[in-house]
Short mmCIF file of C-alpha atoms in Angstrom, two decimals:
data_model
loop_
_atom_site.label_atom_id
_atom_site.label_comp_id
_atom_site.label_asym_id
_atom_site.label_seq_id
_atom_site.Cartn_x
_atom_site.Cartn_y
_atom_site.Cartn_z
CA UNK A 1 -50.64 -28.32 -16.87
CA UNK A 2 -48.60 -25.86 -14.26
CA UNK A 3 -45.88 -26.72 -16.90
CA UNK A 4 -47.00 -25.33 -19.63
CA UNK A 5 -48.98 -22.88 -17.95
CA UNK A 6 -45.47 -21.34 -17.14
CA UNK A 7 -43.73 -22.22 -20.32
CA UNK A 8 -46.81 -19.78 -22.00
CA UNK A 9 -47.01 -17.58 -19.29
CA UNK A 10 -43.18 -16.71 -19.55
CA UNK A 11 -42.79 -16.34 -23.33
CA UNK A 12 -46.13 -16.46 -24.78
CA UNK A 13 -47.47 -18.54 -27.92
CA UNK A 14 -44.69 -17.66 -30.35
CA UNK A 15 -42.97 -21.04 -31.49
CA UNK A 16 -44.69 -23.02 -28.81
CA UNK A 17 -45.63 -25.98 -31.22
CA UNK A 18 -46.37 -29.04 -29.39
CA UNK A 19 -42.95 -31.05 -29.94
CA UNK A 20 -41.52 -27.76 -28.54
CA UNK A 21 -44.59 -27.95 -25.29
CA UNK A 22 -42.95 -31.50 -25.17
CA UNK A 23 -39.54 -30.82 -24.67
CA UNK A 24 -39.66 -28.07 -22.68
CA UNK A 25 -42.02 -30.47 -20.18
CA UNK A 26 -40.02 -33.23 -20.33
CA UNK A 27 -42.03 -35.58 -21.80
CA UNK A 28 -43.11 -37.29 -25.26
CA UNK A 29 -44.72 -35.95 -28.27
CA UNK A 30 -46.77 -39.31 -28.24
CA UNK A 31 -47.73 -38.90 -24.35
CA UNK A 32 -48.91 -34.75 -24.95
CA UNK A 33 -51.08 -36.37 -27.90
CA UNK A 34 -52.35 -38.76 -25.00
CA UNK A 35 -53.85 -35.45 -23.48
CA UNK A 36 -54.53 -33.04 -26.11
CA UNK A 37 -54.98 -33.07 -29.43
CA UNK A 38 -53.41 -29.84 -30.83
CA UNK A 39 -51.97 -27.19 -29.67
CA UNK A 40 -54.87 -25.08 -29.87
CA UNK A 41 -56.60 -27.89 -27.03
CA UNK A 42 -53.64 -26.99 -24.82
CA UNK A 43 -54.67 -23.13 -25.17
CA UNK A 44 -58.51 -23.83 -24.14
CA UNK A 45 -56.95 -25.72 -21.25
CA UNK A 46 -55.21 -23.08 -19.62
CA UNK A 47 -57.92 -20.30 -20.19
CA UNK A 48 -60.49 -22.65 -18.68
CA UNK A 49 -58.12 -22.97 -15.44
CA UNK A 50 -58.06 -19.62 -15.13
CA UNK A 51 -61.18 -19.06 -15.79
CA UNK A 52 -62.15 -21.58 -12.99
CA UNK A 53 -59.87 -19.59 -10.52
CA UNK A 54 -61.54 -16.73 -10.94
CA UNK A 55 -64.97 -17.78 -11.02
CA UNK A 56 -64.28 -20.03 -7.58
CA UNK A 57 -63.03 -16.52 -5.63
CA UNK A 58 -65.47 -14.02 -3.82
CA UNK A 59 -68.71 -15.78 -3.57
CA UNK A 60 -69.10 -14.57 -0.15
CA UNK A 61 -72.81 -13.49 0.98
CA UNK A 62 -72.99 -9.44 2.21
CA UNK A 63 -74.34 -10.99 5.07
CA UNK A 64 -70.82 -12.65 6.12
CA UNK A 65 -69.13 -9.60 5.19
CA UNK A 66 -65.91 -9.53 7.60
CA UNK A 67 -63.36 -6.76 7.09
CA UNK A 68 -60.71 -9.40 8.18
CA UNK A 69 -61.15 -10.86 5.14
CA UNK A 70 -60.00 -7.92 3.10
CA UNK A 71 -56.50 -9.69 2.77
CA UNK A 72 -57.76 -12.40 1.10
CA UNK A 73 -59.71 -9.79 -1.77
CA UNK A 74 -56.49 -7.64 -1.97
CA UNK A 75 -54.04 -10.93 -2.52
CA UNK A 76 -56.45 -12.83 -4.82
CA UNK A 77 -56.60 -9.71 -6.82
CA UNK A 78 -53.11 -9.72 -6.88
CA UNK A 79 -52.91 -13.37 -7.98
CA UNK A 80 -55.15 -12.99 -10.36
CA UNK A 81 -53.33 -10.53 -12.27
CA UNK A 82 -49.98 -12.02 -11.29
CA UNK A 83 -50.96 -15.01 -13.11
CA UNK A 84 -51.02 -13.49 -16.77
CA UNK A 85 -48.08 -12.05 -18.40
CA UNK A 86 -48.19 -9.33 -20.90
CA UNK A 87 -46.29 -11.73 -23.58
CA UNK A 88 -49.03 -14.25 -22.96
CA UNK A 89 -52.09 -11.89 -23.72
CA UNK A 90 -50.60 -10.44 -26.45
CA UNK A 91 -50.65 -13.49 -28.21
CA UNK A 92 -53.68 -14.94 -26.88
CA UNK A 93 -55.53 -11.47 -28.51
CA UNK A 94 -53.40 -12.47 -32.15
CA UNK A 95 -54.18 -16.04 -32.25
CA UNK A 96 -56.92 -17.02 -29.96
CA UNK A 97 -59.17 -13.62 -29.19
CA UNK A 98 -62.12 -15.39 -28.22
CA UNK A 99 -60.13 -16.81 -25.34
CA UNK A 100 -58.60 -13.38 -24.87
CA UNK A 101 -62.06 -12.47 -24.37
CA UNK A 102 -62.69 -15.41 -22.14
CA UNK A 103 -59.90 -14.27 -19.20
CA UNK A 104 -61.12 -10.64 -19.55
CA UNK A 105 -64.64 -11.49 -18.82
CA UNK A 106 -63.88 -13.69 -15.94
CA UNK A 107 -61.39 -11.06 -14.82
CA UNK A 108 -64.09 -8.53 -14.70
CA UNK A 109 -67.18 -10.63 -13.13
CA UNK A 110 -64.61 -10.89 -10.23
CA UNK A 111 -64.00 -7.62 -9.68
CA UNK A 112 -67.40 -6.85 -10.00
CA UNK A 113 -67.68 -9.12 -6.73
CA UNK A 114 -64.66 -7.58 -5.34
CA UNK A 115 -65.90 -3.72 -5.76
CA UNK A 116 -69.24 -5.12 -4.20
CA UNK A 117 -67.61 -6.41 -1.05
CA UNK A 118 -65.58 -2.38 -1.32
CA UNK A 119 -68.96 -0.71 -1.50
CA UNK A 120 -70.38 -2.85 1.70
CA UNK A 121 -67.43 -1.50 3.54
CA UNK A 122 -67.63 1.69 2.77
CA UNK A 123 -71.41 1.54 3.41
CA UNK A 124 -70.58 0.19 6.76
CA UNK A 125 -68.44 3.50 7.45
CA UNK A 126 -65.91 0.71 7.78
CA UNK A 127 -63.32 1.56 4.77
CA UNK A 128 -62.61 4.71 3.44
CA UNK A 129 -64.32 6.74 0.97
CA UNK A 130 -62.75 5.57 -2.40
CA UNK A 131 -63.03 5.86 -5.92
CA UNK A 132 -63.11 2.04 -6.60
CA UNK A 133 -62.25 2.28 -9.99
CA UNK A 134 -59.41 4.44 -9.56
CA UNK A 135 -58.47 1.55 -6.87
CA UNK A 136 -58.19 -1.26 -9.19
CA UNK A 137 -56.43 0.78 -11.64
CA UNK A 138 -53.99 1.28 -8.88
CA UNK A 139 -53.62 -2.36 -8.03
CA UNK A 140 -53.70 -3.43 -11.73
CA UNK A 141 -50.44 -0.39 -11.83
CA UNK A 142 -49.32 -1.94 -8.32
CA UNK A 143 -49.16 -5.79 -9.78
CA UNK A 144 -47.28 -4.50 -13.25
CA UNK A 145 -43.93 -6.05 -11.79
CA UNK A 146 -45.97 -9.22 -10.49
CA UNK A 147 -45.99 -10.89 -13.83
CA UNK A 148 -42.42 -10.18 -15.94
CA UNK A 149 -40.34 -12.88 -15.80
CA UNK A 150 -37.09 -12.63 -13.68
CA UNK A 151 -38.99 -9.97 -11.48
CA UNK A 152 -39.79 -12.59 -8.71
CA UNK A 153 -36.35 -14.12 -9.08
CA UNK A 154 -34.53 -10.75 -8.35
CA UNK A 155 -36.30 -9.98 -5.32
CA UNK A 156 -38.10 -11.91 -2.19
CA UNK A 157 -41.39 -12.20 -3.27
CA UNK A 158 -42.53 -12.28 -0.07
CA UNK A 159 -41.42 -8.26 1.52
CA UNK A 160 -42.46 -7.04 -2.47
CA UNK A 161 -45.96 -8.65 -1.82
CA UNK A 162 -46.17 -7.73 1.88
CA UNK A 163 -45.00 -3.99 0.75
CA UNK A 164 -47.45 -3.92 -1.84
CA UNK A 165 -50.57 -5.37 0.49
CA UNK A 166 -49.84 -2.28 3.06
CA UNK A 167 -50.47 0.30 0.40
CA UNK A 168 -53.31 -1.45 -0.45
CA UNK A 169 -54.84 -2.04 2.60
CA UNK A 170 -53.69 2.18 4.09
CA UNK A 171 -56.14 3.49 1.23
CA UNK A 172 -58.94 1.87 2.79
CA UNK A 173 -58.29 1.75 6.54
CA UNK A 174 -56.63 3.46 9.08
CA UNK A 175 -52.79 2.79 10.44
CA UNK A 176 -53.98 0.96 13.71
CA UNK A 177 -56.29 -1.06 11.52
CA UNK A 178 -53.92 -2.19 8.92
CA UNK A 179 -51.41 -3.32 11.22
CA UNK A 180 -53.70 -5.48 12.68
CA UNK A 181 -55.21 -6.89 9.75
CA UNK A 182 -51.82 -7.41 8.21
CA UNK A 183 -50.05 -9.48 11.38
CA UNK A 184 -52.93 -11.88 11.30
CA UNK A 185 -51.73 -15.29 10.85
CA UNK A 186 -54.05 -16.19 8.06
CA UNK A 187 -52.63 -13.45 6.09
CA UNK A 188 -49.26 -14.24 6.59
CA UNK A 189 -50.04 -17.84 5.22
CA UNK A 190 -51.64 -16.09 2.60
CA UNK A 191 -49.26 -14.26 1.39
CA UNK A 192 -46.52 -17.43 1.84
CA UNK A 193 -48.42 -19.44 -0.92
CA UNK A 194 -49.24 -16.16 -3.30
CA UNK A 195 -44.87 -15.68 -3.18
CA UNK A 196 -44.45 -19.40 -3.40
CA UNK A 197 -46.54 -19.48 -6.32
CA UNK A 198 -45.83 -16.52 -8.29
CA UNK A 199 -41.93 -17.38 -7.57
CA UNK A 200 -42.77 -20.60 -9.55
CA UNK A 201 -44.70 -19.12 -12.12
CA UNK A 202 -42.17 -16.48 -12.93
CA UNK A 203 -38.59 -17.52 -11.54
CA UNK A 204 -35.98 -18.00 -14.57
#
């Protein structure tokens, strides 16, 4: 599945019959038959994994709220969008809308979640006073370069993510703060695996 998740991922639906899913992941017509039964099966399968991701993230009770774990909210954000490319929804909405639909919804439900843990924080006095949904319109603008293909290949994905989580984190908290959120070891593993895997994803 990670296969074809990044054959679709990097140039979409167009022309991606399943002899051509085949090829390009090295294996048999006859054995991609063994697993799905059309294209269109393939499709499902992918939405449903990332529906799964997002649906697994953020189920945190308020009352474990930690503002150490604000990392882990800002990056899965971040992989979240990072792991849909424009050419990919765009033809998801043409052929398949209801599964269009399908990643938008879960998309949303999590940052439902997400602007709930925001709103505890601020409510704590904790984070800043923010507008939260001029906050995930900056993040959504903030992960634009996440998800083109090449982008990751051109640059370490590791300083552009580590860049990008210290603007995040400096609208919420203070300078002191953020550094010390930012040099915990958790977060650096963190943001390791998000590079690793949106290298893969994305790397030509």
């Amino acid at each position: 599945m990670a296969r074809i998740n990044r054959i679709f991922l990097r140039n979409g639906l167009s022309g991606q019959s399943m002899a051509a899913l085949a090829k390009a992941v090295g294996v048999s017509r006859g054995k991609l038959y063994l697993y799905f039964s059309s294209r269109d099966e393939v499709v499902v399968a992918v939405v449903d994994q990332y529906v799964a991701l997002a649906s697994a993230q953020g189920r945190t009770p308020s009352q474990d709220w930690t503002v150490q774990a604000l990392p882990h909210w800002l990056l899965t954000e971040l992989m979240l969008l990072g792991s849909n490319s424009p050419a990919f929804l765009d033809d998801l909405g043409h052929a398949y809308p209801a599964q269009r639909r399908r990643i938008e919804t879960a998309l949303h439900q999590w940052e439902e979640r997400f602007a709930a843990y925001l709103n505890e924080g601020m409510a704590r006095g904790i984070f800043h006073p923010i507008d939260i949904s001029l906050f995930l319109m900056m993040i959504r603008t903030t992960a634009d370069g996440l998800n083109r293909p090449g982008r990751l290949a051109e640059q370490e994905a590791k300083p552009v993510l580590k860049h990008l989580l210290r603007i995040l984190t400096l609208v919420l908290l203070d300078e002191a703060a953020t550094k010390q959120l930012l040099t915990q070891e958790a977060t650096q593993r963190a943001v390791t695996a998000l590079a690793g895997q949106l290298t893969a994803l994305y790397q030509q």
